[in-house]
Tab-separated table of N, CA and C in Angstrom:
chain	number	residue	atom	x	y	z
A	1	UNK	N	78.100	122.233	136.996
A	1	UNK	CA	78.865	120.931	136.709
A	1	UNK	C	80.091	121.298	135.990
A	2	UNK	N	81.231	120.239	136.783
A	2	UNK	CA	82.608	121.068	136.999
A	2	UNK	C	82.718	120.143	135.257
A	3	UNK	N	84.222	120.730	134.510
A	3	UNK	CA	84.554	120.056	133.468
A	3	UNK	C	85.346	119.116	133.414
A	4	UNK	N	84.948	118.286	132.282
A	4	UNK	CA	85.779	116.888	132.362
A	4	UNK	C	87.152	117.080	132.226
A	5	UNK	N	88.150	116.345	132.718
A	5	UNK	CA	89.524	117.115	131.761
A	5	UNK	C	89.898	115.018	132.351
A	6	UNK	N	90.535	114.823	131.130
A	6	UNK	CA	90.614	113.163	131.063
A	6	UNK	C	92.178	113.076	131.901
A	7	UNK	N	92.390	111.897	131.790
A	7	UNK	CA	93.501	111.816	132.972
A	7	UNK	C	94.374	110.619	132.404
A	8	UNK	N	95.444	110.322	132.459
A	8	UNK	CA	96.323	109.691	131.454
A	8	UNK	C	95.775	107.727	131.739
A	9	UNK	N	95.575	107.900	132.776
A	9	UNK	CA	95.529	106.165	132.927
A	9	UNK	C	93.748	105.756	132.716
A	10	UNK	N	92.984	106.946	132.313
A	10	UNK	CA	91.597	106.525	132.063
A	10	UNK	C	91.713	106.186	131.010
A	11	UNK	N	92.177	106.459	129.504
A	11	UNK	CA	91.947	106.747	128.549
A	11	UNK	C	92.637	105.238	127.357
A	12	UNK	N	90.964	104.897	126.541
A	12	UNK	CA	91.648	103.518	126.026
A	12	UNK	C	91.910	103.845	124.922
A	13	UNK	N	92.693	103.195	123.886
A	13	UNK	CA	93.631	103.622	122.558
A	13	UNK	C	92.841	102.687	121.619
A	14	UNK	N	92.608	103.160	121.184
A	14	UNK	CA	91.965	102.184	119.652
A	14	UNK	C	93.041	101.838	118.541
A	15	UNK	N	93.202	101.038	117.267
A	15	UNK	CA	94.310	101.320	116.423
A	15	UNK	C	93.248	101.442	115.221
A	16	UNK	N	93.297	101.985	114.169
A	16	UNK	CA	92.807	102.368	112.556
A	16	UNK	C	93.626	101.931	111.550
A	17	UNK	N	92.946	101.355	110.698
A	17	UNK	CA	94.241	101.371	109.506
A	17	UNK	C	93.328	102.268	108.498
A	18	UNK	N	94.190	102.952	107.390
A	18	UNK	CA	93.470	103.763	106.215
A	18	UNK	C	94.112	103.654	104.983
A	19	UNK	N	93.758	103.538	104.061
A	19	UNK	CA	94.326	103.006	103.158
A	19	UNK	C	94.152	104.399	102.285
A	20	UNK	N	95.638	104.747	101.924
A	20	UNK	CA	95.767	106.007	101.284
A	20	UNK	C	95.694	106.174	99.926
A	21	UNK	N	95.600	105.178	99.083
A	21	UNK	CA	95.135	105.039	98.114
A	21	UNK	C	94.516	105.606	96.961
A	22	UNK	N	94.682	106.727	96.310
A	22	UNK	CA	94.208	107.686	95.265
A	22	UNK	C	93.000	108.870	96.464
A	23	UNK	N	93.794	108.956	97.563
A	23	UNK	CA	93.477	109.862	98.788
A	23	UNK	C	94.497	111.284	98.188
A	24	UNK	N	93.844	112.371	98.966
A	24	UNK	CA	94.734	113.694	97.975
A	24	UNK	C	95.672	113.927	99.819
A	25	UNK	N	97.059	114.296	99.812
A	25	UNK	CA	97.618	114.569	100.504
A	25	UNK	C	97.341	114.856	101.994
A	26	UNK	N	96.942	116.316	101.605
A	26	UNK	CA	96.268	117.013	102.465
A	26	UNK	C	94.875	116.782	103.372
A	27	UNK	N	94.087	115.961	102.693
A	27	UNK	CA	93.122	116.220	103.615
A	27	UNK	C	92.686	114.862	104.280
A	28	UNK	N	93.861	113.845	103.620
A	28	UNK	CA	94.093	112.687	104.132
A	28	UNK	C	94.743	112.679	105.527
A	29	UNK	N	95.992	113.990	105.327
A	29	UNK	CA	96.401	114.220	107.059
A	29	UNK	C	95.695	115.246	107.803
A	30	UNK	N	94.356	115.775	107.711
A	30	UNK	CA	93.708	116.173	108.463
A	30	UNK	C	92.831	115.467	109.755
A	31	UNK	N	92.539	114.048	108.269
A	31	UNK	CA	92.171	113.174	108.978
A	31	UNK	C	92.741	112.310	110.236
A	32	UNK	N	93.887	112.603	110.291
A	32	UNK	CA	94.607	111.829	110.603
A	32	UNK	C	95.093	111.797	111.518
A	33	UNK	N	95.519	113.470	112.002
A	33	UNK	CA	96.048	114.308	112.705
A	33	UNK	C	94.685	114.495	114.115
A	34	UNK	N	93.477	114.638	113.377
A	34	UNK	CA	92.341	114.302	114.661
A	34	UNK	C	92.666	113.159	115.385
A	35	UNK	N	92.564	112.366	114.432
A	35	UNK	CA	92.255	110.732	115.414
A	35	UNK	C	93.774	110.154	115.599
A	36	UNK	N	94.649	111.094	115.815
A	36	UNK	CA	95.578	111.652	116.467
A	36	UNK	C	96.081	111.544	117.826
A	37	UNK	N	95.387	112.753	117.878
A	37	UNK	CA	95.108	113.725	119.233
A	37	UNK	C	93.685	113.714	119.900
A	38	UNK	N	92.766	113.032	119.480
A	38	UNK	CA	91.861	112.572	119.795
A	38	UNK	C	90.564	112.951	119.767
A	39	UNK	N	90.428	114.388	118.948
A	39	UNK	CA	89.484	114.989	118.772
A	39	UNK	C	88.055	114.293	118.006
A	40	UNK	N	88.172	113.198	117.662
A	40	UNK	CA	86.834	112.544	117.659
A	40	UNK	C	86.314	111.874	118.847
A	41	UNK	N	86.708	111.995	120.210
A	41	UNK	CA	86.370	111.261	121.368
A	41	UNK	C	85.298	112.701	121.876
A	42	UNK	N	84.432	111.873	122.659
A	42	UNK	CA	83.871	112.751	123.929
A	42	UNK	C	84.922	113.447	125.124
A	43	UNK	N	85.613	112.777	125.323
A	43	UNK	CA	86.566	112.790	126.383
A	43	UNK	C	87.836	113.751	125.731
A	44	UNK	N	87.913	113.905	124.596
A	44	UNK	CA	89.261	114.872	124.066
A	44	UNK	C	89.368	116.234	125.260
A	45	UNK	N	90.692	115.855	125.882
A	45	UNK	CA	91.528	117.056	126.551
A	45	UNK	C	92.619	117.800	125.820
A	46	UNK	N	92.561	119.011	125.524
A	46	UNK	CA	93.915	119.173	124.974
A	46	UNK	C	95.319	119.162	125.407
A	47	UNK	N	95.655	118.953	126.311
A	47	UNK	CA	96.779	118.466	126.892
A	47	UNK	C	96.947	117.331	127.587
A	48	UNK	N	95.919	116.507	126.982
A	48	UNK	CA	96.158	115.202	127.402
A	48	UNK	C	96.530	114.579	125.876
A	49	UNK	N	97.301	113.627	125.966
A	49	UNK	CA	97.229	112.677	124.545
A	49	UNK	C	95.749	111.409	124.603
A	50	UNK	N	95.187	111.920	124.219
A	50	UNK	CA	93.717	111.039	124.110
A	50	UNK	C	93.167	109.987	122.653
A	51	UNK	N	94.490	110.269	121.799
A	51	UNK	CA	93.954	109.885	120.608
A	51	UNK	C	94.229	108.318	120.565
A	52	UNK	N	94.130	107.832	119.407
A	52	UNK	CA	94.577	106.039	118.608
A	52	UNK	C	95.722	106.284	118.253
A	53	UNK	N	95.903	105.125	117.840
A	53	UNK	CA	96.916	104.565	116.880
A	53	UNK	C	96.451	104.749	115.231
A	54	UNK	N	96.958	104.945	114.239
A	54	UNK	CA	96.569	105.037	113.229
A	54	UNK	C	98.130	104.111	112.005
A	55	UNK	N	97.328	103.202	111.924
A	55	UNK	CA	97.956	102.977	110.613
A	55	UNK	C	97.604	103.229	108.918
A	56	UNK	N	99.013	103.687	108.727
A	56	UNK	CA	98.768	103.978	107.095
A	56	UNK	C	99.187	103.203	105.854
A	57	UNK	N	98.178	102.301	105.139
A	57	UNK	CA	99.457	101.566	103.717
A	57	UNK	C	99.002	102.532	102.687
A	58	UNK	N	99.396	101.357	101.907
A	58	UNK	CA	99.563	102.142	100.680
A	58	UNK	C	99.938	103.500	100.060
A	59	UNK	N	100.806	104.242	100.998
A	59	UNK	CA	100.942	105.240	100.867
A	59	UNK	C	102.038	105.864	100.122
A	60	UNK	N	102.717	105.508	99.118
A	60	UNK	CA	103.077	105.416	97.457
A	60	UNK	C	101.714	105.892	96.770
A	61	UNK	N	100.774	105.537	96.980
A	61	UNK	CA	99.654	105.908	96.009
A	61	UNK	C	99.091	106.873	96.268
A	62	UNK	N	99.710	107.905	97.176
A	62	UNK	CA	98.961	108.925	97.567
A	62	UNK	C	98.905	110.380	96.720
A	63	UNK	N	97.856	111.235	96.437
A	63	UNK	CA	97.861	111.752	95.771
A	63	UNK	C	98.079	113.353	95.860
A	64	UNK	N	98.532	114.491	94.915
A	64	UNK	CA	98.275	115.576	95.115
A	64	UNK	C	97.607	116.290	94.061
A	65	UNK	N	97.143	117.861	94.030
A	65	UNK	CA	96.518	117.974	93.148
A	65	UNK	C	97.269	119.277	92.650
A	66	UNK	N	96.527	119.486	91.162
A	66	UNK	CA	97.367	121.346	90.453
A	66	UNK	C	98.757	120.360	90.036
A	67	UNK	N	99.870	121.122	90.743
A	67	UNK	CA	100.864	120.845	89.845
A	67	UNK	C	102.593	120.891	90.616
A	68	UNK	N	101.731	120.123	92.191
A	68	UNK	CA	102.149	119.752	93.067
A	68	UNK	C	103.393	119.018	93.039
A	69	UNK	N	103.091	118.061	92.622
A	69	UNK	CA	103.954	116.805	92.298
A	69	UNK	C	105.287	117.487	91.671
A	70	UNK	N	105.427	118.334	90.685
A	70	UNK	CA	106.652	119.238	90.260
A	70	UNK	C	106.981	120.292	91.057
A	71	UNK	N	105.888	120.930	92.091
A	71	UNK	CA	106.212	122.219	92.741
A	71	UNK	C	106.890	122.302	94.152
A	72	UNK	N	106.135	121.295	94.481
A	72	UNK	CA	106.165	121.306	96.062
A	72	UNK	C	107.367	120.690	96.298
A	73	UNK	N	108.034	121.728	97.035
A	73	UNK	CA	109.723	120.546	97.771
A	73	UNK	C	109.660	120.536	99.190
A	74	UNK	N	110.231	119.610	99.510
A	74	UNK	CA	110.589	118.950	100.464
A	74	UNK	C	112.101	119.395	101.026
A	75	UNK	N	112.562	120.060	101.998
A	75	UNK	CA	113.987	120.096	102.673
A	75	UNK	C	114.590	119.436	103.759
A	76	UNK	N	115.976	119.517	103.746
A	76	UNK	CA	116.209	118.570	104.942
A	76	UNK	C	118.093	119.713	104.884
A	77	UNK	N	118.320	119.602	106.315
A	77	UNK	CA	119.663	120.288	106.089
A	77	UNK	C	120.205	119.109	106.792
A	78	UNK	N	121.270	118.940	106.357
A	78	UNK	CA	122.678	117.991	106.650
A	78	UNK	C	123.445	118.784	107.948
A	79	UNK	N	123.385	119.974	108.689
A	79	UNK	CA	123.991	120.609	109.330
A	79	UNK	C	125.257	121.538	108.941
A	80	UNK	N	125.499	121.235	108.061
A	80	UNK	CA	126.896	121.394	107.344
A	80	UNK	C	126.646	122.792	106.666
A	81	UNK	N	127.332	123.675	106.404
A	81	UNK	CA	127.363	124.946	105.581
A	81	UNK	C	126.695	124.882	104.143
A	82	UNK	N	126.215	125.369	103.499
A	82	UNK	CA	125.576	125.119	102.538
A	82	UNK	C	124.787	123.879	102.368
A	83	UNK	N	124.335	123.081	103.225
A	83	UNK	CA	124.176	122.101	102.703
A	83	UNK	C	122.296	121.148	102.330
A	84	UNK	N	121.981	122.298	102.193
A	84	UNK	CA	120.063	122.823	102.037
A	84	UNK	C	120.307	121.541	101.133
A	85	UNK	N	119.384	120.282	101.179
A	85	UNK	CA	119.204	119.878	99.559
A	85	UNK	C	117.494	119.869	100.064
A	86	UNK	N	117.065	119.820	98.694
A	86	UNK	CA	115.706	120.072	98.324
A	86	UNK	C	115.413	118.543	97.232
A	87	UNK	N	114.001	118.457	97.248
A	87	UNK	CA	113.986	117.442	96.224
A	87	UNK	C	111.961	117.630	96.322
A	88	UNK	N	111.508	117.391	95.020
A	88	UNK	CA	110.159	117.700	94.712
A	88	UNK	C	109.307	116.491	95.337
A	89	UNK	N	108.201	116.658	95.490
A	89	UNK	CA	107.205	115.756	95.851
A	89	UNK	C	107.331	114.090	94.695
A	90	UNK	N	107.403	114.294	93.858
A	90	UNK	CA	107.565	113.491	92.566
A	90	UNK	C	108.967	112.048	93.423
A	91	UNK	N	110.147	113.050	93.304
A	91	UNK	CA	111.042	112.344	93.456
A	91	UNK	C	111.012	112.157	95.633
A	92	UNK	N	110.449	112.257	96.407
A	92	UNK	CA	110.254	111.853	97.635
A	92	UNK	C	109.470	110.522	97.663
A	93	UNK	N	108.371	110.518	96.781
A	93	UNK	CA	107.654	109.394	96.769
A	93	UNK	C	108.197	108.438	96.545
A	94	UNK	N	108.960	108.494	95.570
A	94	UNK	CA	109.555	107.339	94.934
A	94	UNK	C	110.971	107.156	96.115
A	95	UNK	N	112.027	107.522	96.219
A	95	UNK	CA	112.564	107.129	97.303
A	95	UNK	C	111.557	107.033	98.963
A	96	UNK	N	111.083	107.706	99.433
A	96	UNK	CA	110.317	106.949	100.711
A	96	UNK	C	109.334	107.083	100.961
A	97	UNK	N	108.499	106.643	100.502
A	97	UNK	CA	107.000	107.220	100.369
A	97	UNK	C	106.083	107.550	101.765
A	98	UNK	N	107.146	107.037	102.495
A	98	UNK	CA	105.811	107.131	104.058
A	98	UNK	C	106.336	108.549	104.176
A	99	UNK	N	107.288	109.798	103.525
A	99	UNK	CA	108.034	110.465	104.277
A	99	UNK	C	106.554	112.046	103.953
A	100	UNK	N	106.270	112.259	102.723
A	100	UNK	CA	105.144	112.820	102.900
A	100	UNK	C	103.704	113.257	103.551
A	101	UNK	N	103.212	111.696	103.981
A	101	UNK	CA	102.858	111.781	104.979
A	101	UNK	C	103.043	112.238	106.160
A	102	UNK	N	103.826	111.616	106.744
A	102	UNK	CA	104.539	111.998	107.934
A	102	UNK	C	104.920	113.410	108.483
A	103	UNK	N	105.429	113.991	107.084
A	103	UNK	CA	105.996	115.521	107.454
A	103	UNK	C	104.616	116.205	107.217
A	104	UNK	N	102.991	115.764	106.205
A	104	UNK	CA	102.122	116.444	106.040
A	104	UNK	C	101.207	116.351	107.779
A	105	UNK	N	101.395	115.219	108.204
A	105	UNK	CA	100.713	115.383	109.947
A	105	UNK	C	101.416	115.422	110.638
A	106	UNK	N	102.277	115.828	110.774
A	106	UNK	CA	103.773	116.583	111.731
A	106	UNK	C	103.471	118.376	111.674
A	107	UNK	N	103.268	118.953	110.561
A	107	UNK	CA	103.054	119.936	110.818
A	107	UNK	C	101.479	120.432	111.176
A	108	UNK	N	100.757	119.239	111.080
A	108	UNK	CA	99.132	119.818	111.750
A	108	UNK	C	99.194	119.418	113.558
A	109	UNK	N	99.913	118.741	113.618
A	109	UNK	CA	100.519	118.009	115.124
A	109	UNK	C	101.081	119.493	116.038
A	110	UNK	N	100.412	119.718	117.521
A	110	UNK	CA	101.373	120.718	118.422
A	110	UNK	C	102.655	120.534	118.251
A	111	UNK	N	103.227	121.801	118.529
A	111	UNK	CA	104.703	121.805	118.471
A	111	UNK	C	105.498	121.949	119.529
A	112	UNK	N	105.125	120.595	120.589
A	112	UNK	CA	105.884	120.586	121.742
A	112	UNK	C	105.996	118.851	122.328
A	113	UNK	N	106.449	118.933	123.419
A	113	UNK	CA	106.058	117.046	123.501
A	113	UNK	C	105.291	116.797	123.463
A	114	UNK	N	103.712	117.288	123.611
A	114	UNK	CA	103.027	116.251	122.875
A	114	UNK	C	102.934	115.885	121.490
A	115	UNK	N	103.187	117.154	120.682
A	115	UNK	CA	103.305	116.916	119.453
A	115	UNK	C	104.751	115.171	118.873
A	116	UNK	N	105.226	115.364	119.717
A	116	UNK	CA	106.214	114.445	119.713
A	116	UNK	C	105.434	113.291	119.815
A	117	UNK	N	104.970	113.185	120.843
A	117	UNK	CA	104.885	111.364	121.771
A	117	UNK	C	103.011	111.407	120.743
A	118	UNK	N	102.659	112.208	120.295
A	118	UNK	CA	101.593	111.832	118.890
A	118	UNK	C	102.071	111.267	118.212
A	119	UNK	N	102.863	111.878	117.505
A	119	UNK	CA	104.008	111.461	115.787
A	119	UNK	C	104.188	109.968	116.202
A	120	UNK	N	104.190	109.461	117.138
A	120	UNK	CA	104.778	107.634	117.446
A	120	UNK	C	103.892	107.226	117.705
A	121	UNK	N	102.350	107.519	117.555
A	121	UNK	CA	101.014	106.726	117.588
A	121	UNK	C	101.232	106.660	115.817
A	122	UNK	N	101.702	107.222	115.154
A	122	UNK	CA	101.458	107.531	113.145
A	122	UNK	C	102.287	105.950	113.035
A	123	UNK	N	102.003	104.986	112.334
A	123	UNK	CA	102.566	104.005	111.527
A	123	UNK	C	102.362	103.738	109.806
A	124	UNK	N	103.306	104.170	109.049
A	124	UNK	CA	103.155	104.481	108.176
A	124	UNK	C	103.929	103.294	106.930
A	125	UNK	N	103.242	102.944	106.285
A	125	UNK	CA	103.651	101.955	105.251
A	125	UNK	C	103.391	101.940	104.058
A	126	UNK	N	104.319	101.850	102.878
A	126	UNK	CA	103.790	102.232	101.597
A	126	UNK	C	103.211	101.001	100.411
A	127	UNK	N	103.250	99.613	101.524
A	127	UNK	CA	102.309	98.949	100.471
A	127	UNK	C	101.346	98.430	101.510
A	128	UNK	N	100.462	97.092	101.445
A	128	UNK	CA	99.071	96.818	102.326
A	128	UNK	C	99.849	96.042	103.353
A	129	UNK	N	101.254	95.715	103.411
A	129	UNK	CA	101.607	94.662	104.250
A	129	UNK	C	102.048	95.563	105.464
A	130	UNK	N	101.682	95.539	106.532
A	130	UNK	CA	102.113	95.628	108.062
A	130	UNK	C	102.226	94.618	109.206
A	131	UNK	N	102.538	95.186	110.165
A	131	UNK	CA	103.213	94.157	111.222
A	131	UNK	C	102.132	94.510	112.713
A	132	UNK	N	101.172	95.153	112.157
A	132	UNK	CA	100.456	95.515	113.204
A	132	UNK	C	98.938	94.490	113.430
A	133	UNK	N	98.834	93.357	112.392
A	133	UNK	CA	97.613	92.319	112.291
A	133	UNK	C	97.156	92.158	114.061
A	134	UNK	N	97.939	91.783	115.041
A	134	UNK	CA	97.651	91.312	116.238
A	134	UNK	C	97.050	92.372	116.916
A	135	UNK	N	97.429	93.722	116.304
A	135	UNK	CA	96.432	94.999	117.274
A	135	UNK	C	94.547	94.946	116.513
A	136	UNK	N	94.788	94.255	115.914
A	136	UNK	CA	93.245	94.077	115.240
A	136	UNK	C	92.725	95.523	114.500
A	137	UNK	N	93.388	96.365	113.864
A	137	UNK	CA	92.784	97.673	113.623
A	137	UNK	C	91.689	97.605	112.890
A	138	UNK	N	90.442	98.934	112.936
A	138	UNK	CA	89.294	98.793	112.164
A	138	UNK	C	89.581	99.771	111.299
A	139	UNK	N	88.836	99.221	110.154
A	139	UNK	CA	89.310	100.707	109.158
A	139	UNK	C	88.876	102.174	109.265
A	140	UNK	N	89.148	103.091	108.995
A	140	UNK	CA	88.976	104.195	109.511
A	140	UNK	C	88.452	104.993	108.448
A	141	UNK	N	86.987	105.466	108.036
A	141	UNK	CA	86.897	106.072	106.553
A	141	UNK	C	86.791	107.687	106.812
A	142	UNK	N	88.101	107.912	105.622
A	142	UNK	CA	87.730	108.946	105.348
A	142	UNK	C	86.871	109.444	103.616
């Protein structure tokens, strides 16, 4: 029997909506990363984008356990010498609520062009409103 390898033209992409309210950040991100990669499908091929689109709503209500709200740091660099900026999870979730989920999922995807294209299929919104109702996303149970 030959091993099945998915071709880019044979893949059907579904849309899923995930409610992040009250969910733990890391556990939510692993399920989202698996869906973006296509690991929930029998046609999964490691080097081909076989995944689905994921819309995350209520990103501002995601939780972290323990002392991570104060201890977890997010770093960014402006490119100038000595300009490393650090913020805690609590500060980032107030300023830009979509960043913690996007960064957690980005860390779980491949570090190459495939991973960058997979990340474009992730849509994160801080409230329940999103512009993807026309795609009829089905709820993804996590």
